[in-house]
Short mmCIF file of C-alpha atoms in Angstrom, two decimals:
data_model
loop_
_atom_site.label_atom_id
_atom_site.label_comp_id
_atom_site.label_asym_id
_atom_site.label_seq_id
_atom_site.Cartn_x
_atom_site.Cartn_y
_atom_site.Cartn_z
CA MET A 1 -0.19 -0.24 -0.09
CA LYS A 2 1.66 3.38 -1.10
CA ALA A 3 2.00 5.74 2.02
CA LYS A 4 -0.03 8.84 1.98
CA VAL A 5 2.26 11.74 0.76
CA THR A 6 2.07 14.99 3.23
CA THR A 7 3.38 18.55 2.29
CA ALA A 8 3.95 21.47 4.50
CA GLN A 9 3.08 25.00 3.12
CA GLU A 10 2.57 28.58 4.45
CA LEU A 11 -0.60 30.28 3.69
CA PRO A 12 -0.83 34.10 3.98
CA VAL A 13 -3.25 35.25 6.85
CA VAL A 14 -4.37 38.74 6.35
CA VAL A 15 -4.25 40.38 9.53
CA ALA A 16 -4.00 43.89 8.43
CA GLY A 17 -7.18 43.87 6.39
CA SER A 18 -10.81 45.45 6.18
CA CYS A 19 -14.28 44.39 6.21
CA THR A 20 -14.56 42.56 3.07
CA PHE A 21 -17.56 40.39 4.13
CA GLY A 22 -19.91 39.08 1.38
CA ARG A 23 -23.56 38.51 1.19
CA TYR A 24 -23.18 35.11 3.19
CA PRO A 25 -20.31 34.37 5.69
CA LYS A 26 -19.26 31.39 3.93
CA ILE A 27 -18.45 33.75 0.89
CA SER A 28 -16.04 35.82 3.37
CA ASP A 29 -16.81 37.07 6.71
CA GLU A 30 -13.49 39.42 7.06
CA GLU A 31 -14.33 42.08 9.65
CA THR A 32 -12.35 44.55 11.20
CA THR A 33 -13.69 46.63 14.28
CA ASN A 34 -12.19 49.90 15.62
CA MET A 35 -8.88 49.60 13.80
CA TYR A 36 -8.03 50.51 10.20
CA VAL A 37 -5.10 49.83 7.79
CA ALA A 38 -2.34 52.17 7.33
CA ASP A 39 0.77 51.31 5.43
CA ASN A 40 -0.07 47.71 5.63
CA TRP A 41 -0.38 47.71 9.30
CA LEU A 42 -3.65 47.29 11.37
CA VAL A 43 -3.63 50.53 13.66
CA PRO A 44 -6.41 51.79 16.25
CA PHE A 45 -9.17 54.16 15.55
CA PRO A 46 -9.03 57.24 18.14
CA GLY A 47 -10.31 57.09 21.66
CA TYR A 48 -11.99 60.00 23.24
CA LYS A 49 -12.69 61.56 26.72
CA CYS A 50 -15.23 63.94 28.36
CA ILE A 51 -13.38 67.37 28.85
CA LEU A 52 -16.63 69.67 29.73
CA ASP A 53 -19.82 68.18 31.45
CA LYS A 54 -23.11 70.10 32.05
CA GLU A 55 -21.74 71.06 35.69
CA ASP A 56 -19.13 73.26 33.58
CA PHE A 57 -21.83 74.97 31.98
CA GLY A 58 -23.59 75.81 35.26
CA TYR A 59 -26.04 73.00 35.52
CA ASP A 60 -26.38 70.89 38.55
CA SER A 61 -25.82 66.93 38.23
CA THR A 62 -29.72 66.11 38.36
CA ASP A 63 -30.60 68.65 35.57
CA THR A 64 -31.67 67.53 32.35
CA VAL A 65 -29.53 68.65 29.74
CA ILE A 66 -29.38 68.50 26.10
CA PHE A 67 -26.08 69.29 24.26
CA LYS A 68 -27.24 69.97 20.62
CA LYS A 69 -24.30 71.39 18.30
CA ILE A 70 -20.90 72.43 18.66
CA TYR A 71 -19.39 74.95 15.93
CA LYS A 72 -16.11 76.41 15.19
CA SER A 73 -16.22 79.73 13.32
CA SER A 74 -13.49 80.48 10.80
CA LYS A 75 -14.39 84.22 10.63
CA ILE A 76 -15.76 85.44 14.11
CA PHE A 77 -13.62 86.47 16.71
CA VAL A 78 -14.25 86.93 20.58
CA SER A 79 -12.45 89.77 22.33
CA GLY A 80 -10.21 88.26 25.04
CA LEU A 81 -10.22 84.68 23.53
CA SER A 82 -7.74 83.07 21.04
CA ASP A 83 -8.71 82.24 17.50
CA LYS A 84 -9.53 78.72 18.71
CA THR A 85 -12.96 79.45 20.03
CA PHE A 86 -15.95 77.05 19.70
CA TYR A 87 -19.73 77.68 20.05
CA VAL A 88 -21.80 75.21 21.94
CA VAL A 89 -25.48 75.06 22.01
CA VAL A 90 -27.03 73.53 25.36
CA ASN A 91 -30.55 73.60 25.92
CA ASP A 92 -31.91 77.12 25.15
CA LYS A 93 -28.46 78.61 25.48
CA ILE A 94 -25.41 79.37 23.51
CA PHE A 95 -21.78 79.31 25.05
CA VAL A 96 -18.49 79.95 23.74
CA PHE A 97 -15.18 78.63 25.08
CA ASP A 98 -11.41 78.79 24.21
CA SER A 99 -9.89 75.39 23.70
CA ASP A 100 -6.94 76.36 25.48
CA TYR A 101 -8.75 77.28 28.70
CA LEU A 102 -12.03 75.15 28.45
CA ASP A 103 -13.98 77.71 30.42
CA PRO A 104 -17.47 78.28 28.90
CA ILE A 105 -18.98 81.61 28.72
CA GLU A 106 -22.66 82.13 28.11
CA ILE A 107 -23.53 84.38 25.30
CA THR A 108 -27.28 84.41 25.54
CA ASP A 109 -29.39 86.17 28.23
CA GLY A 110 -32.72 86.09 29.79
CA ALA A 111 -34.50 87.86 27.02
CA HIS A 112 -32.68 86.28 23.93
CA LYS A 113 -32.39 82.44 24.01
CA LEU A 114 -33.52 79.68 21.89
CA PRO A 115 -37.34 79.42 21.40
CA SER A 116 -37.39 76.31 23.71
CA ILE A 117 -35.23 73.84 25.40
CA ASP A 118 -36.21 71.34 22.94
CA THR A 119 -35.54 73.50 19.89
CA LYS A 120 -33.33 71.57 17.51
CA ILE A 121 -30.25 73.03 15.49
CA TYR A 122 -30.63 71.85 11.82
CA SER A 123 -27.83 73.91 10.35
CA ILE A 124 -25.36 76.76 11.23
CA ALA A 125 -23.96 79.05 8.55
CA GLU A 126 -21.85 82.29 8.96
CA ASN A 127 -21.02 85.28 6.65
CA SER A 128 -17.96 87.28 6.16
CA SER A 129 -19.44 90.24 8.24
CA GLY A 130 -19.47 88.74 11.69
CA GLN A 131 -22.80 86.95 11.94
CA ILE A 132 -23.98 83.45 12.18
CA ILE A 133 -27.28 81.89 11.78
CA PHE A 134 -28.76 79.15 13.52
CA CYS A 135 -31.59 77.43 11.70
CA TYR A 136 -34.16 75.84 13.93
CA GLY A 137 -35.81 73.77 11.10
CA SER A 138 -39.59 73.94 9.88
CA GLU A 139 -41.13 74.24 13.28
CA TYR A 140 -40.48 77.89 13.67
CA ASP A 141 -40.51 81.09 11.63
CA VAL A 142 -37.62 82.58 13.20
CA ILE A 143 -33.78 82.01 12.98
CA GLY A 144 -31.16 82.68 15.86
CA VAL A 145 -28.55 85.37 14.89
CA LEU A 146 -25.17 85.67 16.50
CA THR A 147 -23.50 89.01 15.86
CA GLN A 148 -20.01 89.84 16.67
CA HIS A 149 -18.61 93.15 18.09
CA ILE A 150 -15.33 94.93 18.25
CA THR A 151 -15.11 94.64 22.15
CA GLY A 152 -17.03 92.49 24.35
CA LEU A 153 -19.11 89.12 23.69
CA PRO A 154 -21.15 88.65 20.57
CA THR A 155 -24.83 89.11 20.98
CA PHE A 156 -27.91 86.69 20.24
CA GLU A 157 -31.27 87.29 19.01
CA ASN A 158 -34.11 85.66 17.21
CA VAL A 159 -35.20 87.02 13.78
CA THR A 160 -38.54 86.39 12.15
CA THR A 161 -38.52 85.28 8.49
CA PRO A 162 -41.15 85.03 5.89
CA TYR A 163 -40.49 81.39 5.58
CA ARG A 164 -39.97 78.37 7.57
CA PHE A 165 -36.33 76.99 6.44
CA THR A 166 -35.24 73.44 7.03
CA ASN A 167 -31.62 74.29 6.00
CA ILE A 168 -29.69 77.42 5.62
CA THR A 169 -26.15 77.75 4.08
CA TYR A 170 -23.95 80.64 2.88
CA GLN A 171 -22.05 81.10 -0.13
CA ASP A 172 -20.61 84.35 -2.27
CA GLY A 173 -22.10 86.88 0.08
CA TYR A 174 -25.67 85.30 0.32
CA PHE A 175 -27.32 83.15 2.99
CA ILE A 176 -29.38 80.40 1.09
CA GLY A 177 -32.46 78.74 2.61
CA VAL A 178 -34.49 75.61 1.74
CA VAL A 179 -38.18 76.17 2.41
CA LYS A 180 -40.20 73.69 4.29
CA ASN A 181 -41.80 70.93 2.15
CA SER A 182 -41.59 72.39 -1.12
CA THR A 183 -39.17 72.79 -4.11
CA GLU A 184 -38.35 76.24 -3.24
CA TRP A 185 -34.89 77.74 -2.28
CA ARG A 186 -34.58 81.36 -1.52
CA LEU A 187 -31.61 83.88 -1.28
CA ALA A 188 -31.54 86.69 1.56
CA LEU A 189 -30.34 90.07 0.22
CA ALA A 190 -26.75 90.08 -0.62
CA ASN A 191 -24.71 90.44 2.73
CA GLU A 192 -27.85 90.67 4.59
CA LEU A 193 -29.65 87.85 6.47
CA THR A 194 -32.69 89.53 7.76
CA THR A 195 -34.62 90.51 4.38
CA TRP A 196 -35.67 87.33 2.20
CA PRO A 197 -37.51 88.57 -0.83
CA THR A 198 -40.85 86.88 -1.56
CA SER A 199 -40.66 87.55 -5.29
CA ALA A 200 -37.47 87.52 -7.66
CA ASN A 201 -34.86 85.81 -5.39
CA PHE A 202 -35.87 82.49 -5.49
CA LEU A 203 -36.14 79.48 -8.01
CA SER A 204 -37.79 76.21 -7.98
CA LYS A 205 -36.49 72.69 -8.32
CA ALA A 206 -38.58 69.80 -9.45
CA ASP A 207 -37.95 67.85 -6.26
CA ILE A 208 -38.76 68.10 -2.52
CA LEU A 209 -35.70 69.81 -1.60
CA GLN A 210 -33.95 68.54 1.59
CA CYS A 211 -30.61 70.73 1.77
CA CYS A 212 -28.26 73.15 -0.36
CA LEU A 213 -24.60 73.05 0.26
CA PRO A 214 -21.59 74.55 -1.13
CA LEU A 215 -19.21 72.11 -2.42
CA PRO A 216 -15.85 72.88 -0.69
CA GLY A 217 -13.08 73.72 -2.59
CA LYS A 218 -15.05 74.01 -5.66
CA GLY A 219 -15.46 77.89 -5.92
CA SER A 220 -19.16 78.81 -6.41
CA GLN A 221 -20.83 75.30 -7.17
CA LEU A 222 -23.79 74.55 -5.12
CA PHE A 223 -25.53 71.16 -4.76
CA LEU A 224 -29.33 71.21 -4.24
CA ILE A 225 -30.19 67.93 -2.79
CA GLY A 226 -33.50 66.49 -3.06
CA SER A 227 -35.56 63.29 -2.35
CA SER A 228 -35.03 61.54 -5.77
CA HIS A 229 -32.05 63.70 -7.57
CA ILE A 230 -29.37 66.19 -6.93
CA GLU A 231 -28.92 69.30 -9.30
CA SER A 232 -25.71 71.57 -9.67
CA TRP A 233 -25.79 75.23 -9.55
CA VAL A 234 -23.02 77.91 -10.13
CA ASN A 235 -23.17 81.70 -9.16
CA VAL A 236 -22.39 83.46 -12.43
CA GLY A 237 -23.37 86.70 -10.98
CA SER A 238 -25.99 87.91 -13.09
CA SER A 239 -28.35 90.60 -11.62
CA LEU A 240 -31.44 89.13 -11.95
CA PHE A 241 -30.59 85.85 -10.35
CA PRO A 242 -27.03 85.18 -9.54
CA TYR A 243 -27.34 81.39 -9.74
CA GLN A 244 -27.50 79.21 -13.08
CA ARG A 245 -28.25 75.68 -13.30
CA ASN A 246 -25.77 73.29 -14.79
CA THR A 247 -28.29 71.66 -17.38
CA GLY A 248 -25.84 69.07 -18.23
CA TYR A 249 -25.39 67.91 -14.80
CA SER A 250 -27.75 65.59 -12.61
CA ILE A 251 -27.32 63.06 -10.40
CA ASP A 252 -30.35 60.50 -10.22
CA TYR A 253 -29.87 59.53 -6.60
CA GLY A 254 -31.69 61.56 -3.89
CA CYS A 255 -30.88 61.35 -0.25
CA LEU A 256 -32.59 59.09 2.42
CA SER A 257 -31.58 61.08 5.14
CA THR A 258 -30.42 64.63 5.63
CA GLU A 259 -28.30 63.67 8.60
CA SER A 260 -26.04 61.24 6.43
CA ILE A 261 -24.87 64.37 4.33
CA ALA A 262 -21.34 65.14 5.12
CA TYR A 263 -19.02 67.31 3.13
CA GLY A 264 -15.36 68.67 3.42
CA ASP A 265 -11.90 67.99 1.74
CA GLU A 266 -13.51 68.56 -1.60
CA VAL A 267 -16.07 65.88 -1.51
CA VAL A 268 -19.84 65.55 -0.52
CA VAL A 269 -21.02 62.22 0.95
CA TRP A 270 -24.60 60.97 1.61
CA LEU A 271 -26.64 57.93 1.79
CA GLY A 272 -28.37 57.70 -1.40
CA TYR A 273 -31.36 56.31 -3.22
CA SER A 274 -32.51 55.16 -6.46
CA ALA A 275 -35.81 53.79 -7.45
CA ASN A 276 -34.09 51.15 -9.63
CA MET A 277 -31.07 50.41 -7.45
CA GLY A 278 -32.22 50.82 -3.56
CA PRO A 279 -30.02 52.25 -0.76
CA VAL A 280 -26.21 53.14 -1.56
CA ILE A 281 -23.53 55.26 -0.15
CA MET A 282 -22.63 57.94 -2.65
CA TYR A 283 -20.17 60.48 -3.11
CA SER A 284 -19.23 63.31 -5.49
CA ASP A 285 -16.38 65.73 -5.91
CA GLY A 286 -18.24 67.95 -8.08
CA GLY A 287 -18.30 65.85 -10.96
CA ALA A 288 -20.04 62.57 -11.55
CA ALA A 289 -21.39 60.63 -8.33
CA LYS A 290 -19.81 57.33 -7.50
CA SER A 291 -20.90 54.72 -5.31
CA ILE A 292 -18.70 53.53 -2.45
CA SER A 293 -20.61 50.39 -1.47
CA THR A 294 -19.59 46.69 -1.82
CA ASP A 295 -22.02 43.71 -1.93
CA GLY A 296 -21.79 43.17 1.78
CA ILE A 297 -22.23 46.63 2.52
CA ASN A 298 -25.20 46.89 0.37
CA TYR A 299 -26.75 43.96 2.12
CA LEU A 300 -26.33 45.68 5.45
CA LEU A 301 -28.04 48.74 4.15
CA SER A 302 -30.77 46.68 2.99
CA THR A 303 -31.52 45.54 6.40
CA VAL A 304 -32.40 49.17 7.45
CA THR A 305 -35.97 49.96 7.77
CA ASN A 306 -36.06 53.60 9.10
CA PHE A 307 -33.25 55.75 7.30
CA LYS A 308 -34.12 58.77 9.38
CA TYR A 309 -32.07 57.44 12.36
CA CYS A 310 -28.83 57.50 9.99
CA ASN A 311 -26.36 59.94 10.44
CA GLY A 312 -22.86 60.55 8.89
CA PHE A 313 -19.88 62.68 9.19
CA LEU A 314 -16.20 63.08 7.65
CA TYR A 315 -13.27 62.69 9.73
CA LYS A 316 -9.46 62.71 9.21
CA ASP A 317 -6.74 61.03 10.86
CA SER A 318 -3.00 60.82 9.87
CA GLY A 319 -4.04 61.61 6.14
CA HIS A 320 -6.92 59.12 6.07
CA LEU A 321 -10.39 60.70 5.18
CA PHE A 322 -13.10 58.57 6.68
CA TYR A 323 -16.84 58.73 6.17
CA VAL A 324 -18.66 57.25 9.14
CA LEU A 325 -22.14 56.26 8.82
CA ASN A 326 -24.30 55.34 12.13
CA ASN A 327 -27.72 53.74 12.06
CA SER A 328 -28.96 53.74 15.34
CA ALA A 329 -32.26 52.08 14.75
CA ASP A 330 -33.40 48.37 14.39
CA ASN A 331 -30.35 46.28 13.33
CA PRO A 332 -27.73 48.89 14.73
CA PHE A 333 -24.37 49.40 13.12
CA THR A 334 -21.41 52.04 12.42
CA ILE A 335 -19.12 51.70 9.38
CA ALA A 336 -16.31 53.71 8.18
CA TYR A 337 -14.96 54.07 4.82
CA ASP A 338 -11.60 54.99 4.19
CA PHE A 339 -11.17 57.29 1.10
CA SER A 340 -7.56 56.78 1.03
CA THR A 341 -7.48 52.89 0.84
CA ASP A 342 -10.91 52.20 -0.42
CA LYS A 343 -11.73 50.05 2.43
CA PHE A 344 -14.49 49.80 4.98
CA PHE A 345 -14.34 49.10 8.73
CA PHE A 346 -16.81 48.62 11.75
CA LEU A 347 -16.83 50.96 14.68
CA THR A 348 -18.41 50.36 18.06
CA ASP A 349 -18.47 51.61 21.71
CA GLU A 350 -16.89 49.99 24.47
CA ASN A 351 -19.90 47.30 24.90
CA GLY A 352 -19.91 46.54 20.96
CA ASP A 353 -22.95 48.91 20.33
CA ASN A 354 -23.25 51.81 18.21
CA TYR A 355 -20.23 54.38 17.85
CA GLN A 356 -20.45 57.16 20.12
CA VAL A 357 -19.11 59.94 18.04
CA LYS A 358 -21.45 62.23 16.06
CA ASP A 359 -20.42 65.45 13.99
CA PRO A 360 -16.71 66.16 15.16
CA VAL A 361 -15.31 69.54 14.76
CA PHE A 362 -11.68 70.00 14.21
CA ASN A 363 -9.21 71.20 16.76
CA GLU A 364 -5.52 71.00 17.24
CA ASN A 365 -4.15 67.53 17.45
CA GLY A 366 -7.84 66.13 17.26
CA TYR A 367 -11.49 66.77 17.31
CA PHE A 368 -14.36 68.01 19.59
CA PHE A 369 -17.91 66.39 19.43
CA LEU A 370 -20.79 66.17 21.53
CA ARG A 371 -22.86 63.68 23.35
CA GLU A 372 -26.27 64.69 23.25
CA ARG A 373 -27.28 63.83 26.88
CA ASP A 374 -26.73 61.32 29.97
CA ASP A 375 -27.57 57.78 29.26
CA GLU A 376 -28.96 54.81 31.17
CA GLN A 377 -25.29 53.39 31.16
CA ALA A 378 -24.38 56.76 33.27
CA ARG A 379 -22.28 58.19 30.15
CA PRO A 380 -22.61 61.91 30.74
CA GLY A 381 -23.56 64.55 27.78
CA GLY A 382 -21.16 67.11 27.50
CA VAL A 383 -18.01 68.16 25.24
CA TYR A 384 -15.70 65.17 24.20
CA PHE A 385 -12.20 65.31 22.76
CA MET A 386 -11.23 62.42 20.19
CA SER A 387 -7.72 61.81 19.25
CA SER A 388 -5.18 59.35 17.99
CA SER A 389 -3.30 59.83 21.09
CA LEU A 390 -6.09 58.43 23.27
CA ASN A 391 -6.78 54.74 23.52
CA THR A 392 -9.77 54.19 25.49
CA TYR A 393 -13.24 55.78 25.71
CA GLY A 394 -13.57 57.96 28.77
CA TYR A 395 -16.76 59.36 29.96
CA ILE A 396 -16.12 60.76 33.43
CA LYS A 397 -13.82 63.74 33.16
CA ASP A 398 -10.24 62.91 34.86
CA SER A 399 -11.17 59.30 35.30
CA ALA A 400 -9.72 55.94 33.51
CA GLY A 401 -11.53 55.12 30.32
CA PHE A 402 -12.91 51.81 28.96
CA VAL A 403 -10.73 49.59 27.03
CA ILE A 404 -11.53 49.90 23.14
CA PRO A 405 -12.62 46.44 21.61
CA LYS A 406 -10.24 45.90 18.92
CA HIS A 407 -11.09 42.90 16.62
CA ARG A 408 -10.13 41.20 13.39
CA THR A 409 -11.64 38.42 11.64
CA CYS A 410 -9.21 37.21 9.05
CA ASN A 411 -9.63 35.71 5.51
CA HIS A 412 -10.57 32.10 5.04
CA LEU A 413 -7.80 29.48 4.24
CA ARG A 414 -9.12 26.88 2.03
CA PHE A 415 -8.25 25.13 -1.35
CA SER A 416 -10.22 24.71 -4.50
CA ASP A 417 -10.52 21.18 -4.01
CA SER A 418 -11.83 21.36 -0.48
CA SER A 419 -8.93 19.29 0.69
CA THR A 420 -8.19 18.99 4.57
CA PHE A 421 -5.22 20.20 6.41
CA ILE A 422 -3.60 20.45 9.89
CA VAL A 423 -3.02 24.12 11.06
CA ASN A 424 0.48 23.81 12.68
CA ASN A 425 0.91 27.53 13.68
CA LEU A 426 0.01 31.01 13.17
CA THR A 427 2.21 33.79 13.36
CA PHE A 428 2.35 37.68 12.91
CA THR A 429 4.32 40.63 13.72
CA ILE A 430 2.87 43.03 16.59
CA GLU A 431 4.45 45.97 18.08
CA GLN A 432 4.69 45.73 21.95
CA GLY A 433 5.51 48.17 24.75
CA ASN A 434 3.13 50.80 24.34
CA ALA A 435 0.99 49.94 27.64
CA GLU A 436 3.43 51.33 29.98
CA GLY A 437 1.47 53.00 33.24
CA THR A 438 -1.77 51.06 32.53
CA THR A 439 -3.16 48.73 34.90
CA LEU A 440 -4.28 46.02 32.19
CA SER A 441 -2.06 43.25 31.15
CA PRO A 442 -2.20 43.61 27.40
CA SER A 443 -2.86 40.29 25.37
CA VAL A 444 -3.73 38.89 22.03
CA GLU A 445 -6.70 36.22 22.09
CA LEU A 446 -7.32 33.87 19.31
CA THR A 447 -10.20 31.83 18.40
CA VAL A 448 -10.19 29.59 15.51
CA SER A 449 -12.87 28.11 13.15
CA MET A 450 -12.47 24.95 11.20
CA ASP A 451 -15.89 25.06 9.67
CA GLY A 452 -15.65 28.45 7.88
CA GLY A 453 -16.96 30.64 10.65
CA LYS A 454 -19.74 28.73 11.73
CA THR A 455 -18.25 27.81 15.17
CA PHE A 456 -15.05 28.97 17.08
CA SER A 457 -12.87 27.25 19.50
CA TYR A 458 -12.13 28.19 22.84
CA LYS A 459 -9.86 31.45 23.40
CA ALA A 460 -5.89 30.91 23.21
CA ILE A 461 -4.09 33.90 24.74
CA SER A 462 -0.85 35.33 24.35
CA TYR A 463 0.26 38.11 26.82
CA MET A 464 2.38 41.14 25.44
CA LEU A 465 4.89 43.00 27.29
CA ASN A 466 3.91 46.53 29.04
CA LYS A 467 7.59 47.69 28.26
CA ALA A 468 9.71 46.85 25.35
CA SER A 469 11.02 48.29 22.08
CA GLY A 470 10.98 47.30 18.56
CA LEU A 471 8.87 44.73 16.88
CA SER A 472 7.51 41.43 18.59
CA LYS A 473 6.29 38.13 16.88
CA ILE A 474 3.19 36.55 18.26
CA MET A 475 2.91 32.78 17.61
CA PHE A 476 -0.03 30.25 18.08
CA TRP A 477 0.58 26.52 18.00
CA ASN A 478 -1.39 23.39 17.17
CA LEU A 479 -4.55 24.82 16.15
CA GLY A 480 -6.39 21.94 14.78
CA TYR A 481 -7.74 20.06 11.61
CA ALA A 482 -9.75 21.90 9.02
CA ASN A 483 -10.69 22.19 5.23
CA ASP A 484 -11.85 25.93 5.77
CA ALA A 485 -9.88 27.92 8.51
CA VAL A 486 -10.66 31.27 9.96
CA PHE A 487 -8.91 33.13 12.53
CA ARG A 488 -10.58 35.68 14.96
CA ILE A 489 -8.04 37.78 16.68
CA ASP A 490 -8.88 40.20 19.65
CA PHE A 491 -6.19 42.89 20.90
CA ILE A 492 -6.81 43.54 24.60
CA SER A 493 -4.78 46.69 25.45
CA GLU A 494 -5.09 50.29 27.08
CA GLY A 495 -2.19 51.21 24.73
CA ARG A 496 -1.42 51.60 21.29
CA VAL A 497 -1.56 48.36 19.01
CA ALA A 498 -0.02 47.96 15.70
CA ALA A 499 -0.07 44.78 13.77
CA THR A 500 0.80 43.31 10.35
CA ASN A 501 0.09 40.28 8.08
CA GLY A 502 1.13 36.91 9.20
CA LEU A 503 1.40 33.23 8.10
CA ALA A 504 -0.27 30.13 8.78
CA SER A 505 1.87 27.15 8.80
CA ILE A 506 -0.02 24.09 7.47
CA ILE A 507 0.49 20.30 6.67
CA ARG A 508 -1.57 19.05 3.97
#
């Protein structure tokens, strides 16, 4: 009888990978959570911490407080503060603070506040004359106006408008408003915000408008975003009406959620919809619209039943531009798309639930964002700071944060003839020694599936060094017998983690 011949092989294991899962897990269930790929290494997504809570804004710990919007002005400066000032809307008040000192100062007074504590801020826009508009949405026929003064604090008042606007933006000397439940968009008089003509200064669009926005870095180009399609207009400076439609340009993808729209760095991104295609993530740099979804992402979007609970934002980290889309209803999830690498990743909070960041605003070495209110998990509302220098999620000021769950499900190891093999070992390179001063012993936890991801083994744990230098090798031995193996890796650390691709040694 002829002896069976065995051969040893090494198969590549994609540790530094993204979410490339398919329609079904058997096709592919590659996933990466709270990490992304940079220079062919897997590195952490930024952590965050609370820097201002409601008591810093003059409220008691038992008060119901809603943090609504944070905004950084590029044109309005406050006497006595640096140019790193931020405006925060809290309940029915507006505060300003200097990011160097973190000492909020109230601008509103007893007679001039938002219409109510529950008033929502739909958009914020500013002109070059020292004024900021706060659009309250279609529930009100007033807008909030903050005006700069040479000395002292800006003043705030509510100004009546002839229309109820759902969105207001600013471009080329004009405030531009979208009128509630209509096809109309209107212009205030040039360099004014209190006069909105009821006759000549408007045009209609053959679609229910959701918002209008100037394309960043694209001069005078304006996008009008509707429920079924998008138009492009350009300010040509004509006296009768300054904007002219680009008749050769139209995007046949409307918007499913205004909250999903994000723009910056010369792109606009939104959760789009076409009657023929269903939901899809779209973007445009002023030219033709492009889809950035995959089969797996499209399937994930098809599970969403109420798109009004979807919101998105753009975020930049170490040269990587991310679009983050969060769905907080029914099948909740948060995904991040990296424009730099054309890859998707999952983001979560410390419990594996939805990512807690929304609409971050850039500041030196990081971003500010708001948590709207206290929740049942005792995570307070307030102003938070997000940075790649932070490796935990911190909710209580000056207290230790939660470990960020960092997870990678690697590529399938299988052959076209479905032959079986023994997995002798798995090895990959990881940086160690970045957890000095933390209380948690850093480790790598591995579970293995031998049936293509249906079931997984017990955890094998390899502890890392808190203090070290250079690069280190992680190796797991005697991993079992399979014909479709999948490795699931969890990185447990309060410090930085960086890992790259590895090899599986098999006997076939």
